[in-house]
């Protein structure tokens, strides 16, 4: 069933520490399961995607977003003859390095680190989680994931420069990742562009007419739906139009990637790795539609005045706590005080904060810096 250009598990470069094979699961299936059983994965449930819990319990959080990315990725990988187990592991791990409070948290953490000449990057952080912070096994630190999963964590959404990141040399930075990893960034886009429209509509921050005007591909689907179901409630018309938009993106990614692979004459994973560019892509037409949807979401939702105060609070919570622990590292838990003897204090504080859930960091803020919004 697997295409020649798929990653075949028997050709995996393997794990850092040798482990006997499992009777019922191959190595990529085991990696997927190790991610699911990790603490960092469970904490995704209490991390903001776009909306905090203040809005509603049925909006996406980072865990349900992750599950949606995995669902979409499995469909696309299956249709392309790619390794579905590897794709699933990569999708489930793709956001594991995100700090609390979504992008506001990430921005504040990075800004705090930059004051010390350092930075925060969620992909690099994800690698540290699976290589070091997760402690589940007596024989080694981390999850001992296969090379292909670690490589995908680093390379799915970003091309790191080998000169700036000598520590990543083993991940073949001069080569593209396999198609299984290339897919993830695009399925992530499909998942959040559609889901954020859904949650934004449900939160009454976006109206049907706003979306129709700002996202032409949605507008076209909505006009079709209105003709077929003129009497349906607005929410169901909305759902139907959004589903058609999602299907269009997925279908386009499948057929266009197939065509690119064919046109490039790609037969093996090495061909994929050595090709001049990434092969997983939308057609230019759908790429434009994707960009329109994303631009609309930035303008009308992510930067909407309704979310502004919440984002400012989130940034303040992160920067206050960072500054507090920089001043008084004896207030850090013992484990992190010990780590600070081997690593720089800003890095240790950053790692601690990045692992927190939204409610845990708020609790810490109340404890050490006072209630947010009270000062
Ligand atoms: Mg994501």
XYZ file of C-alpha atoms and ligand atoms in Angstrom:
376
model
C 0.000 0.000 0.000
C 2.895 2.369 0.720
C 4.232 4.433 -2.171
C 7.919 4.133 -3.065
C 8.469 7.734 -1.910
C 6.917 7.039 1.519
C 9.028 6.438 4.613
C 9.108 2.672 5.209
C 9.396 1.845 8.878
C 11.906 -0.940 8.271
C 14.261 1.693 6.799
C 14.069 3.943 9.851
C 17.390 5.281 11.105
C 16.193 4.076 14.477
C 16.330 5.297 18.044
C 19.174 6.785 20.067
C 19.089 3.840 22.452
C 18.501 0.395 21.067
C 15.256 -1.272 22.104
C 13.957 -4.711 21.140
C 11.103 -4.612 18.641
C 7.534 -4.904 19.872
C 5.313 -7.907 19.192
C 2.274 -5.927 18.048
C 3.370 -2.431 17.061
C 5.984 -1.100 14.668
C 8.372 1.687 15.666
C 6.284 4.578 14.323
C 3.154 3.225 16.000
C 5.102 3.034 19.248
C 6.306 6.612 18.801
C 2.730 7.778 18.230
C 1.699 5.985 21.411
C 4.639 7.406 23.382
C 3.537 10.897 22.425
C -0.053 10.174 23.497
C 1.146 8.868 26.864
C 3.443 11.810 27.568
C 2.717 14.456 30.187
C 3.338 17.293 27.752
C 0.618 15.858 25.474
C -1.921 15.733 28.294
C -1.162 19.329 29.202
C -2.231 20.465 25.709
C -5.791 20.159 26.968
C -5.283 23.158 29.235
C -3.423 25.358 26.774
C -5.098 28.034 24.691
C -5.349 27.622 20.949
C -7.070 30.952 20.163
C -9.823 31.272 22.751
C -9.343 30.892 26.471
C -11.902 29.006 28.550
C -13.548 32.333 29.346
C -15.473 32.065 26.074
C -16.766 28.548 26.112
C -15.798 24.974 26.920
C -16.593 23.785 23.430
C -14.018 25.861 21.578
C -10.777 24.265 20.496
C -7.908 24.006 22.874
C -4.468 22.901 21.790
C -5.302 19.239 22.351
C -8.483 19.163 20.285
C -6.717 21.200 17.579
C -3.949 18.583 17.597
C -6.479 15.759 17.223
C -8.054 17.575 14.252
C -4.643 17.961 12.623
C -4.055 14.234 13.110
C -7.441 13.364 11.591
C -6.893 15.507 8.496
C -3.299 14.316 8.137
C -4.299 10.634 8.228
C -6.761 11.129 5.374
C -4.234 12.959 3.204
C -1.384 10.567 3.991
C -3.582 7.556 3.193
C -4.633 9.012 -0.158
C -1.003 9.747 -1.065
C 0.276 6.300 -0.045
C 2.412 7.829 2.699
C 3.229 6.265 6.041
C 0.096 6.989 8.083
C 1.671 5.873 11.380
C 4.549 8.318 10.992
C 2.194 11.111 9.911
C -0.007 10.494 12.914
C 2.952 10.589 15.310
C 4.134 13.849 13.734
C 0.687 15.436 13.855
C 0.161 14.499 17.508
C 3.542 15.900 18.528
C 3.504 19.029 16.323
C 2.293 21.519 18.992
C 3.732 19.849 22.070
C 6.293 22.634 22.523
C 3.739 25.436 22.790
C 3.722 27.538 25.960
C 0.495 28.596 27.743
C -1.751 31.276 26.179
C -1.170 30.460 22.517
C 0.766 32.938 20.435
C 0.653 35.684 23.076
C 2.478 33.386 25.481
C 5.008 32.471 22.837
C 5.626 36.101 21.951
C 6.101 37.165 25.575
C 8.403 34.249 26.344
C 10.535 34.957 23.297
C 10.693 38.678 24.180
C 11.785 37.852 27.752
C 14.515 35.535 26.431
C 15.746 38.104 23.933
C 16.587 40.462 26.780
C 19.214 37.877 27.706
C 20.458 37.323 24.163
C 18.472 34.082 23.871
C 15.200 33.125 22.184
C 12.248 30.778 22.443
C 11.181 28.554 19.551
C 8.398 26.008 20.018
C 9.860 23.423 17.625
C 13.222 23.449 19.388
C 11.389 23.291 22.689
C 9.365 20.293 21.488
C 12.595 18.490 20.684
C 13.890 19.161 24.214
C 10.642 17.788 25.653
C 10.851 14.480 23.807
C 14.629 14.164 24.193
C 15.029 15.237 27.783
C 12.124 16.521 29.870
C 9.791 13.553 29.578
C 10.942 10.961 32.066
C 9.118 7.675 31.729
C 11.735 5.024 31.212
C 14.380 3.614 33.510
C 16.850 3.030 30.687
C 17.054 6.549 29.215
C 15.869 10.137 29.468
C 13.165 11.321 27.094
C 10.953 9.217 24.877
C 13.732 7.734 22.702
C 11.746 8.465 19.537
C 12.900 7.344 16.100
C 15.041 9.663 14.016
C 12.201 10.351 11.566
C 9.858 11.663 14.261
C 12.555 13.879 15.807
C 13.520 15.125 12.354
C 9.863 15.925 11.602
C 9.521 17.898 14.857
C 12.370 20.125 13.720
C 11.665 20.330 10.017
C 7.881 20.227 9.492
C 7.323 23.977 9.447
C 10.682 25.675 9.312
C 14.040 25.340 7.566
C 16.719 25.809 10.210
C 20.084 27.088 9.104
C 22.913 24.635 9.783
C 25.344 27.435 10.631
C 23.012 28.970 13.227
C 22.048 25.599 14.670
C 25.098 23.329 14.793
C 23.322 21.302 17.516
C 20.797 20.149 14.890
C 23.425 18.859 12.449
C 22.255 15.250 12.767
C 18.875 16.216 11.251
C 20.252 16.667 7.723
C 19.431 20.380 7.543
C 20.621 20.590 3.939
C 17.836 18.197 2.892
C 14.066 18.537 2.821
C 12.103 16.351 5.208
C 10.099 13.377 3.883
C 6.586 14.086 2.575
C 5.121 12.802 5.845
C 6.670 15.794 7.645
C 6.098 18.265 4.792
C 2.359 17.590 5.055
C 2.029 18.579 8.694
C 2.501 22.306 8.276
C -0.167 22.389 5.557
C -2.689 20.236 7.428
C -2.081 22.450 10.467
C -3.058 25.435 8.287
C -6.167 23.664 6.971
C -7.181 22.702 10.499
C -6.797 26.088 12.145
C -7.993 28.240 9.262
C -11.301 26.369 9.266
C -11.572 25.762 13.021
C -10.848 29.395 13.921
C -13.592 30.552 11.546
C -15.885 28.088 13.309
C -14.991 29.212 16.843
C -14.947 32.883 15.810
C -18.440 32.540 14.353
C -19.672 30.649 17.386
C -18.207 33.336 19.683
C -20.146 35.986 17.701
C -16.885 37.730 16.857
C -17.339 36.941 13.147
C -20.663 37.143 11.318
C -21.690 35.133 8.285
C -21.483 38.305 6.187
C -18.022 39.219 7.549
C -16.709 35.812 6.538
C -18.481 35.860 3.182
C -16.841 39.196 2.423
C -13.383 38.356 3.738
C -12.971 34.734 2.643
C -14.046 34.399 -1.015
C -13.772 30.584 -1.079
C -16.148 30.404 1.884
C -18.474 32.905 0.186
C -18.718 30.718 -2.933
C -19.550 27.615 -0.891
C -22.082 29.561 1.150
C -23.903 30.749 -1.992
C -24.148 27.133 -3.198
C -25.422 26.022 0.209
C -28.010 28.811 0.308
C -29.406 27.591 -3.010
C -29.569 23.950 -1.898
C -30.813 24.563 1.664
C -32.554 27.964 1.638
C -34.489 27.198 4.847
C -31.673 25.737 6.927
C -30.640 27.643 10.076
C -27.647 29.961 9.579
C -25.363 27.850 11.764
C -25.992 24.778 9.608
C -25.455 26.772 6.422
C -22.234 27.971 7.960
C -21.159 24.420 8.887
C -21.954 23.113 5.413
C -20.008 25.906 3.696
C -17.041 25.465 6.038
C -17.007 21.703 5.444
C -16.898 22.314 1.681
C -14.013 24.727 2.115
C -12.100 22.190 4.211
C -12.779 19.439 1.656
C -11.573 21.679 -1.141
C -8.284 22.406 0.642
C -7.710 18.739 1.468
C -8.586 17.530 -2.040
C -6.356 20.147 -3.628
C -3.405 19.270 -1.379
C -3.763 15.583 -2.264
C -4.071 15.970 -6.037
C -1.511 18.749 -6.351
C 1.081 16.914 -4.244
C 0.494 13.797 -6.356
C 1.093 15.862 -9.472
C 4.223 17.523 -8.102
C 5.667 14.148 -7.136
C 4.929 12.791 -10.608
C 6.303 15.821 -12.395
C 9.507 15.703 -10.331
C 9.959 12.021 -11.176
C 10.308 11.303 -7.473
C 10.501 7.568 -6.666
C 12.116 7.279 -3.252
C 12.422 9.139 0.053
C 15.938 10.160 -0.955
C 14.482 11.763 -4.097
C 12.037 13.696 -1.898
C 14.855 14.772 0.422
C 17.092 15.903 -2.418
C 14.482 17.647 -4.582
C 14.980 21.381 -5.167
C 11.912 22.385 -3.129
C 9.181 21.003 -0.903
C 6.778 18.822 -2.896
C 3.728 18.939 -0.646
C 1.809 22.049 -1.701
C -1.527 23.529 -2.713
C -2.132 24.710 -6.283
C -1.487 28.468 -6.694
C -5.257 29.042 -6.794
C -5.949 27.302 -3.481
C -2.759 28.720 -1.987
C -4.257 32.166 -2.627
C -7.546 31.111 -1.006
C -5.666 29.782 2.008
C -3.801 33.080 2.316
C -7.017 35.093 2.051
C -8.553 33.037 4.860
C -5.476 33.451 7.020
C -5.236 37.206 6.394
C -8.913 37.567 7.241
C -8.436 35.668 10.505
C -5.479 37.836 11.495
C -7.307 41.045 10.762
C -10.755 40.157 12.057
C -10.098 37.653 14.817
C -6.546 37.314 16.153
C -6.058 41.094 16.232
C -9.659 41.975 17.003
C -10.162 44.508 19.829
C -12.350 41.945 21.644
C -9.359 39.688 22.232
C -6.836 42.459 22.882
C -7.136 42.798 26.656
C -6.927 39.046 27.117
C -3.751 38.934 25.026
C -2.210 41.808 26.968
C -2.974 40.019 30.245
C -1.409 36.831 28.920
C 1.773 38.617 27.896
C 1.961 40.348 31.257
C 1.547 37.114 33.204
C 4.452 35.543 31.319
C 6.756 38.559 31.527
C 5.977 39.280 35.224
C 6.749 35.720 36.262
C 9.859 35.546 34.137
C 11.169 38.743 35.735
C 10.168 37.561 39.207
C 12.142 34.302 38.965
C 15.115 36.085 37.382
C 15.199 38.276 40.511
C 14.583 35.458 42.960
C 15.571 32.039 41.650
C 15.198 30.586 45.156
C 11.421 30.786 44.598
C 11.703 28.252 41.744
C 10.855 24.626 42.523
C 13.894 22.696 43.730
C 14.254 20.726 40.508
C 14.646 23.930 38.464
C 17.049 25.464 40.989
C 19.276 22.427 40.479
C 18.987 22.726 36.720
C 20.069 26.353 36.956
C 23.430 25.147 38.251
C 24.082 23.509 34.884
C 22.166 25.741 32.466
C 21.609 29.481 32.245
C 18.860 30.782 34.521
C 16.817 32.396 31.712
C 16.730 29.055 29.848
C 15.641 27.168 32.947
C 12.865 29.679 33.675
C 11.804 29.590 30.035
C 11.586 25.787 30.076
C 9.563 25.898 33.280
C 7.103 28.500 31.960
C 6.784 26.868 28.532
C 5.602 23.636 30.125
C 2.825 25.307 32.119
C -0.887 25.154 31.405
C -2.964 28.343 31.315
C -4.451 27.828 34.760
C -1.193 26.781 36.391
C 0.621 29.899 35.204
C -2.284 32.062 36.400
C -2.056 30.417 39.809
C 1.682 31.091 39.905
C 1.087 34.681 38.919
C -1.457 35.177 41.712
C 0.936 33.581 44.187
C 4.028 35.623 43.296
C 2.903 38.729 41.431
C -0.681 39.261 42.527
C -3.982 38.773 40.773
C -3.951 39.831 37.120
C -5.991 42.964 36.476
C -5.688 44.094 40.127
C -2.593 46.201 39.911
Mg -0.826 23.536 15.254
